[in-house]
Short mmCIF file of C-alpha atoms in Angstrom, two decimals:
data_model
loop_
_atom_site.label_atom_id
_atom_site.label_comp_id
_atom_site.label_asym_id
_atom_site.label_seq_id
_atom_site.Cartn_x
_atom_site.Cartn_y
_atom_site.Cartn_z
CA MET A 22 -52.81 -14.26 -21.88
CA SER A 23 -50.99 -11.87 -24.52
CA HIS A 24 -48.07 -10.04 -23.32
CA LEU A 25 -48.41 -7.30 -25.17
CA GLN A 26 -51.61 -6.44 -26.98
CA LEU A 27 -52.43 -3.81 -29.47
CA ASP A 28 -56.00 -2.24 -29.41
CA TYR A 29 -57.73 0.91 -31.38
CA ILE A 30 -60.35 2.16 -29.16
CA ALA A 31 -63.15 5.05 -30.46
CA LEU A 32 -62.22 7.86 -28.04
CA GLU A 33 -65.98 7.89 -26.40
CA ALA A 34 -65.77 4.46 -25.58
CA LEU A 35 -62.22 4.73 -23.52
CA ASP A 36 -63.30 5.12 -20.26
CA GLN A 37 -65.11 2.28 -20.05
CA TRP A 38 -62.70 0.12 -22.09
CA VAL A 39 -60.02 1.30 -19.50
CA GLN A 40 -62.09 -0.38 -16.35
CA ALA A 41 -62.82 -3.28 -18.22
CA LEU A 42 -59.31 -3.53 -19.02
CA GLU A 43 -58.23 -3.10 -15.03
CA SER A 44 -61.03 -5.72 -14.04
CA LYS A 45 -60.19 -8.89 -12.60
CA GLU A 46 -61.35 -10.74 -15.63
CA THR A 47 -58.87 -8.82 -17.94
CA GLN A 48 -56.04 -8.01 -15.65
CA ARG A 49 -54.37 -5.87 -17.86
CA GLN A 50 -52.49 -2.30 -17.61
CA VAL A 51 -51.48 0.25 -20.34
CA LEU A 52 -48.27 0.62 -21.25
CA GLY A 53 -48.48 3.23 -23.97
CA MET A 54 -50.94 4.72 -25.97
CA THR A 55 -51.72 7.59 -29.02
CA VAL A 56 -54.92 9.66 -29.94
CA PHE A 57 -55.08 10.05 -33.19
CA GLY A 58 -58.12 12.77 -34.85
CA ALA A 59 -58.45 16.03 -35.84
CA PRO A 60 -56.93 18.65 -34.22
CA GLU A 61 -60.38 19.93 -32.37
CA VAL A 62 -60.74 16.59 -30.33
CA LEU A 63 -57.27 16.38 -29.78
CA ASN A 64 -57.40 18.11 -26.19
CA VAL A 65 -59.96 16.58 -24.61
CA ALA A 66 -59.29 14.97 -21.15
CA LEU A 67 -58.82 11.18 -21.25
CA PRO A 68 -60.12 8.78 -18.11
CA VAL A 69 -58.49 9.82 -14.92
CA GLY A 70 -55.32 8.18 -14.46
CA LEU A 71 -54.29 8.48 -18.05
CA ASP A 72 -54.65 12.27 -18.86
CA ALA A 73 -51.37 12.85 -15.98
CA ARG A 74 -49.09 11.21 -18.66
CA ALA A 75 -49.94 13.40 -21.59
CA TRP A 76 -49.80 10.96 -23.84
CA PRO A 77 -48.70 11.56 -27.57
CA ARG A 78 -51.37 13.30 -29.77
CA VAL A 79 -51.55 13.36 -33.35
CA ALA A 80 -53.67 15.58 -35.96
CA LEU A 81 -54.21 13.12 -38.44
CA PRO A 82 -58.21 12.70 -39.03
CA VAL A 83 -60.22 9.37 -38.51
CA LEU A 84 -61.75 8.29 -41.91
CA GLY A 85 -64.89 6.04 -42.43
CA HIS A 86 -65.21 5.59 -38.54
CA ASP A 87 -68.27 6.51 -36.27
CA THR A 88 -65.95 8.41 -34.12
CA ALA A 89 -64.03 11.64 -33.38
CA ALA A 90 -60.73 10.10 -32.67
CA TRP A 91 -58.89 6.62 -32.21
CA VAL A 92 -56.84 5.80 -29.27
CA GLU A 93 -53.91 3.38 -30.22
CA VAL A 94 -53.49 1.85 -26.74
CA TRP A 95 -50.50 -1.16 -25.94
CA SER A 96 -51.25 -3.00 -22.65
CA VAL A 97 -49.56 -5.86 -20.69
CA PRO A 98 -50.35 -8.25 -18.08
CA ALA A 99 -50.95 -6.65 -14.53
CA GLY A 100 -50.30 -9.62 -12.64
CA ALA A 101 -46.65 -9.37 -12.61
CA ALA A 102 -45.89 -6.01 -11.71
CA ALA A 103 -46.92 -2.38 -12.25
CA VAL A 104 -45.84 -0.15 -15.37
CA GLU A 105 -43.75 2.55 -14.13
CA HIS A 106 -43.62 5.77 -15.54
CA GLY A 107 -41.39 8.90 -15.73
CA GLU A 108 -39.18 11.50 -17.73
CA VAL A 109 -35.85 10.98 -18.89
CA ALA A 110 -34.01 14.35 -20.41
CA GLY A 111 -37.31 15.40 -22.15
CA VAL A 112 -38.36 11.77 -23.14
CA ALA A 113 -41.31 10.34 -21.64
CA TYR A 114 -41.85 6.60 -20.81
CA VAL A 115 -43.94 3.70 -19.38
CA ARG A 116 -41.36 0.82 -18.55
CA PHE A 117 -42.95 -2.88 -17.67
CA ALA A 118 -40.33 -5.64 -17.32
CA GLU A 119 -38.10 -5.41 -20.41
CA LEU A 120 -40.52 -3.05 -22.32
CA VAL A 121 -40.54 0.60 -22.92
CA PHE A 122 -43.16 2.81 -24.71
CA ALA A 123 -41.77 6.03 -25.16
CA TRP A 124 -42.33 9.86 -26.73
CA LEU A 125 -41.40 13.07 -27.28
CA ALA A 126 -42.62 15.86 -29.19
CA THR A 127 -40.19 18.26 -30.96
CA PRO A 128 -41.91 22.08 -31.43
CA LEU A 129 -42.88 23.70 -34.56
CA LEU A 130 -40.56 26.37 -34.16
CA SER A 131 -37.59 23.89 -33.42
CA LEU A 132 -38.32 22.52 -36.47
CA ASP A 133 -38.29 25.56 -39.12
CA GLN A 134 -35.32 26.55 -37.63
CA GLY A 135 -33.21 23.75 -38.27
CA LEU A 136 -35.05 20.43 -39.07
CA GLU A 137 -32.12 18.27 -39.40
CA GLN A 138 -30.76 19.22 -36.39
CA ALA A 139 -33.91 19.09 -34.55
CA THR A 140 -34.41 15.18 -36.11
CA GLN A 141 -31.21 14.42 -34.61
CA GLN A 142 -31.74 15.82 -31.11
CA THR A 143 -35.18 14.14 -30.82
CA TYR A 144 -33.29 10.77 -31.75
CA ASP A 145 -30.44 11.15 -29.53
CA ALA A 146 -32.53 12.02 -26.87
CA LEU A 147 -34.69 9.06 -27.40
CA PHE A 148 -31.99 6.69 -27.62
CA ASN A 149 -29.96 7.86 -24.50
CA ALA A 150 -33.42 7.55 -22.62
CA LEU A 151 -33.74 3.89 -23.99
CA ASP A 152 -30.24 3.08 -23.04
CA GLN A 153 -30.75 4.71 -19.50
CA LEU A 154 -33.79 2.60 -19.31
CA GLY A 155 -31.92 -0.69 -19.91
CA CYS A 156 -33.92 -0.98 -23.16
CA PRO A 157 -31.59 -0.09 -25.70
CA HIS A 158 -32.90 -1.56 -28.72
CA PRO A 159 -36.00 0.15 -30.56
CA LEU A 160 -38.29 -2.36 -32.09
CA ARG A 161 -40.98 -0.22 -33.59
CA CYS A 162 -40.73 3.64 -34.38
CA TRP A 163 -43.26 6.09 -35.74
CA ASN A 164 -42.57 9.54 -36.78
CA TYR A 165 -45.36 12.02 -37.58
CA LEU A 166 -43.50 15.09 -39.22
CA PRO A 167 -45.92 18.45 -40.15
CA ASP A 168 -45.70 19.32 -43.76
CA ILE A 169 -43.57 16.53 -44.60
CA LEU A 170 -43.21 17.16 -48.24
CA GLY A 171 -42.85 20.51 -47.83
CA ALA A 172 -39.77 22.60 -48.79
CA GLN A 173 -37.20 24.17 -46.78
CA GLN A 174 -34.17 25.93 -47.86
CA GLY A 175 -34.77 24.27 -51.45
CA GLU A 176 -34.90 20.70 -49.66
CA GLU A 177 -38.09 18.25 -49.19
CA ARG A 178 -38.34 17.99 -45.42
CA TYR A 179 -38.71 14.46 -45.72
CA ARG A 180 -35.43 14.22 -46.70
CA ILE A 181 -33.97 16.47 -44.27
CA PHE A 182 -35.69 14.56 -41.34
CA ASN A 183 -34.12 11.29 -43.02
CA VAL A 184 -30.46 12.85 -42.78
CA GLY A 185 -31.12 13.78 -39.01
CA ARG A 186 -32.48 10.37 -38.31
CA HIS A 187 -29.52 8.70 -40.05
CA THR A 188 -26.93 10.87 -38.35
CA SER A 189 -28.46 9.68 -34.96
CA PHE A 190 -28.57 6.43 -35.78
CA LEU A 191 -24.97 6.40 -36.87
CA SER A 192 -23.99 7.37 -33.41
CA HIS A 193 -25.40 5.57 -31.37
CA ALA A 194 -26.01 1.55 -30.76
CA ALA A 195 -28.62 1.17 -33.09
CA MET A 196 -26.62 0.24 -36.04
CA ILE A 197 -28.04 0.87 -39.34
CA GLU A 198 -27.57 -2.75 -40.59
CA ARG A 199 -27.93 -4.71 -37.71
CA HIS A 200 -31.00 -4.41 -36.13
CA PRO A 201 -32.67 -1.29 -37.79
CA PRO A 202 -36.47 -0.87 -36.16
CA ALA A 203 -39.49 -1.33 -38.30
CA ALA A 204 -41.17 2.30 -38.63
CA CYS A 205 -43.00 4.75 -40.49
CA ALA A 206 -43.01 8.22 -41.24
CA LEU A 207 -46.42 10.18 -42.39
CA GLY A 208 -47.34 13.94 -42.51
CA HIS A 209 -50.49 15.89 -41.43
CA PRO A 210 -53.06 16.66 -44.17
CA GLU A 211 -52.45 20.03 -45.68
CA GLY A 212 -53.71 22.87 -43.52
CA LEU A 213 -53.01 20.71 -40.45
CA GLY A 214 -50.22 21.31 -38.05
CA GLY A 215 -48.14 20.01 -34.87
CA PRO A 216 -45.21 19.17 -33.54
CA LEU A 217 -42.63 16.36 -35.04
CA THR A 218 -44.40 13.44 -32.79
CA VAL A 219 -41.56 10.07 -32.30
CA TYR A 220 -42.72 7.26 -30.09
CA ALA A 221 -41.44 3.82 -30.18
CA LEU A 222 -41.63 0.28 -28.48
CA ALA A 223 -38.31 -0.56 -27.38
CA SER A 224 -36.82 -3.65 -25.69
CA ALA A 225 -33.92 -4.83 -23.47
CA LYS A 226 -33.31 -7.33 -26.28
CA PRO A 227 -33.00 -6.89 -30.31
CA ALA A 228 -35.46 -7.48 -32.79
CA GLN A 229 -34.80 -9.54 -36.02
CA PRO A 230 -35.22 -7.33 -39.27
CA ILE A 231 -36.78 -8.82 -41.95
CA GLU A 232 -36.91 -7.50 -45.60
CA ASN A 233 -39.07 -7.88 -48.53
CA PRO A 234 -37.22 -9.34 -51.46
CA ARG A 235 -39.58 -7.23 -53.88
CA GLN A 236 -38.52 -4.41 -52.50
CA MET A 237 -34.60 -2.79 -51.89
CA SER A 238 -34.00 -2.12 -48.09
CA ALA A 239 -34.92 1.56 -47.37
CA TYR A 240 -31.30 2.23 -45.62
CA ARG A 241 -29.94 1.42 -49.39
CA TYR A 242 -31.96 3.84 -51.62
CA PRO A 243 -29.87 5.77 -54.52
CA PRO A 244 -29.24 9.23 -53.93
CA ARG A 245 -32.16 10.23 -55.73
CA TYR A 246 -34.42 9.68 -52.74
CA GLY A 247 -32.04 12.22 -50.90
CA SER A 248 -28.16 12.02 -49.26
CA ARG A 249 -29.56 9.56 -46.86
CA SER A 250 -31.62 7.15 -47.30
CA PRO A 251 -34.71 6.19 -44.60
CA THR A 252 -33.32 4.33 -41.52
CA PHE A 253 -35.92 1.39 -40.83
CA SER A 254 -36.20 -2.30 -41.66
CA ARG A 255 -39.51 -3.37 -43.82
CA ALA A 256 -40.51 -5.51 -41.10
CA ALA A 257 -39.29 -6.67 -37.61
CA VAL A 258 -39.97 -9.87 -34.86
CA ALA A 259 -39.39 -9.37 -31.26
CA PRO A 260 -39.41 -12.26 -28.97
CA ILE A 261 -41.59 -10.62 -25.88
CA GLY A 262 -42.81 -12.89 -23.34
CA ASP A 263 -43.97 -16.53 -24.65
CA GLU A 264 -44.83 -14.49 -28.10
CA GLU A 265 -43.42 -13.10 -31.05
CA ILE A 266 -44.85 -10.00 -32.08
CA ALA A 267 -44.31 -8.82 -36.04
CA PHE A 268 -44.29 -5.49 -36.86
CA ILE A 269 -44.89 -4.60 -40.48
CA SER A 270 -43.55 -1.11 -41.10
CA GLY A 271 -45.36 1.40 -43.33
CA THR A 272 -45.95 -0.17 -46.55
CA ALA A 273 -46.60 1.24 -50.12
CA SER A 274 -46.87 0.49 -53.59
CA ILE A 275 -42.98 0.29 -54.20
CA VAL A 276 -41.09 -2.42 -55.98
CA GLY A 277 -37.23 -2.29 -55.93
CA HIS A 278 -37.57 1.12 -54.94
CA GLU A 279 -39.85 2.89 -57.56
CA THR A 280 -43.29 3.76 -56.97
CA GLN A 281 -45.55 1.71 -59.11
CA HIS A 282 -48.93 2.49 -60.61
CA LEU A 283 -49.34 6.27 -60.57
CA ASN A 284 -52.42 7.91 -59.63
CA ASP A 285 -54.00 4.55 -59.21
CA VAL A 286 -55.48 4.09 -55.82
CA ARG A 287 -57.03 1.01 -56.18
CA ALA A 288 -53.91 -0.91 -57.88
CA GLN A 289 -51.20 1.05 -55.36
CA THR A 290 -53.65 -0.72 -52.81
CA HIS A 291 -53.28 -3.47 -54.63
CA GLU A 292 -49.73 -3.82 -54.72
CA THR A 293 -49.39 -2.67 -51.09
CA LEU A 294 -50.71 -5.90 -50.32
CA ASN A 295 -48.61 -7.87 -52.39
CA ASN A 296 -45.83 -6.56 -50.41
CA ILE A 297 -47.11 -7.36 -47.34
CA GLU A 298 -48.14 -10.90 -48.36
CA SER A 299 -44.61 -10.94 -49.36
CA LEU A 300 -43.16 -10.11 -45.97
CA MET A 301 -45.86 -12.54 -44.48
CA GLU A 302 -43.80 -15.17 -46.53
CA ARG A 303 -40.28 -14.22 -45.29
CA PHE A 304 -41.59 -14.48 -41.95
CA ARG A 305 -42.96 -18.42 -42.36
CA VAL A 306 -39.23 -18.81 -43.58
CA GLU A 307 -37.35 -17.29 -40.80
CA ARG A 308 -39.99 -18.13 -38.19
CA PRO A 309 -41.00 -21.58 -39.17
CA ALA A 310 -42.55 -22.27 -36.06
CA HIS A 311 -45.51 -20.22 -36.66
CA ASP A 312 -48.43 -20.12 -39.60
CA TRP A 313 -47.75 -16.15 -40.30
CA GLN A 314 -50.92 -15.01 -41.88
CA ALA A 315 -51.95 -11.86 -43.73
CA ALA A 316 -55.50 -12.47 -42.62
CA ASP A 317 -54.43 -12.40 -38.62
CA LEU A 318 -52.90 -9.05 -39.31
CA GLN A 319 -54.42 -5.60 -37.55
CA LEU A 320 -53.85 -2.73 -39.96
CA LYS A 321 -53.48 0.92 -39.65
CA VAL A 322 -54.38 2.37 -42.71
CA TYR A 323 -53.16 5.74 -44.46
CA VAL A 324 -54.96 7.57 -47.25
CA ARG A 325 -54.01 10.81 -48.82
CA ASP A 326 -57.53 11.66 -50.11
CA ALA A 327 -60.16 10.95 -47.69
CA ALA A 328 -62.63 10.19 -51.44
CA ASP A 329 -60.13 7.39 -51.91
CA LEU A 330 -61.30 5.63 -48.65
CA PRO A 331 -63.94 3.48 -50.33
CA LEU A 332 -61.64 2.09 -52.90
CA VAL A 333 -58.99 1.27 -50.73
CA ARG A 334 -61.24 -0.33 -48.10
CA GLN A 335 -62.61 -2.53 -51.17
CA VAL A 336 -59.36 -3.94 -51.92
CA ILE A 337 -58.20 -4.89 -48.20
CA GLU A 338 -62.07 -6.37 -48.11
CA GLN A 339 -61.69 -8.13 -51.02
CA ARG A 340 -58.14 -9.34 -50.29
CA LEU A 341 -58.26 -9.87 -46.50
CA GLY A 342 -61.96 -10.05 -45.69
CA THR A 343 -63.91 -7.87 -43.54
CA ALA A 344 -62.89 -9.37 -40.27
CA VAL A 345 -59.24 -8.33 -40.16
CA PRO A 346 -59.23 -4.88 -38.01
CA CYS A 347 -58.66 -2.17 -40.14
CA PHE A 348 -58.05 1.59 -38.87
CA TYR A 349 -58.10 4.41 -41.38
CA LEU A 350 -56.34 7.77 -40.69
CA GLN A 351 -56.15 10.46 -43.60
CA ALA A 352 -52.51 11.42 -43.83
CA VAL A 353 -49.65 12.39 -46.27
CA VAL A 354 -47.36 9.88 -47.41
CA CYS A 355 -43.56 10.26 -47.52
CA ARG A 356 -43.57 10.43 -51.80
CA PRO A 357 -45.76 12.82 -53.47
CA ASP A 358 -46.97 9.76 -56.13
CA LEU A 359 -47.82 7.26 -52.98
CA LEU A 360 -51.72 7.48 -52.21
CA VAL A 361 -51.57 5.12 -49.64
CA GLU A 362 -49.57 3.33 -46.91
CA ILE A 363 -50.59 0.26 -44.40
CA GLU A 364 -48.50 -0.66 -41.28
CA ALA A 365 -49.29 -3.92 -39.58
CA THR A 366 -48.81 -6.20 -36.28
CA THR A 367 -49.37 -9.43 -35.36
CA ALA A 368 -48.18 -12.09 -32.53
CA ARG A 369 -48.04 -15.32 -32.14
CA SER A 370 -46.96 -17.68 -29.12
CA GLN A 371 -43.71 -19.15 -29.11
#
């Protein structure tokens, strides 16, 4: 039985899925979940017992699937112990053994008044909560920022966000070059707002960061990308239970530190998959006990322009086959010249 399992469930099927999850045959329980969809579906009630936890909800429209919303669910075995849920200084959490799923949302008003400070305070609160919960090592962080490429006081909002995040990392035990988590940062499509939503999986034990030889480490980017570089690793491998979980950060058509294939979504998708294949090769080198293959991944794919979905999907299916689970969302990638971004997860028994 997988210790930490990721599933994407259509909102309409969630109630039935949760009932099956808790059955004697399955014996699993929810560690964390996030709802993705258009704003009008984000306020719908979740199954009894789940709704009370006010899980994170992100206004990113679903693409290419017959559902109004996807629910990203992380589950753990039910036999060993029950999950514990609560709140620490505004950070909601669910804890199971040496794992924590934690999240918080910072309102637009706070972001508009000072995005850098709001981001730093958001991450300070997250890190302080993880410390108190005994799981101080973030393995994977997700960031969803409204108007990510917009300007605020003459500076791009994503760059301001990076300054606040960087400052918080420097102030806490999650040192930038020792154990930076895998991560992504996406924006809402034009006209769709929301809070700064940050959620994370964390552990009592650090993950091993994995960098891509085809790309410069993001935290070493030159100043042309902002006064503070993005703070994340290209991927990370974490021992969880009797498995190793690989988290691949949001990955795009970047070689070195420069965007490739301007205005060509097909070529950008190929280049993105080249980077993911390169990371899988690094997994095979760093963790040679396992045969890490891209065909074993689960993909979450962010597409800037919904009209590009058929081309993106075609390339992914050509490269990885049709059996690889892919979940498509419309989102703004963190550079104006990037058209697609892909994140991925897979597990291997130790």
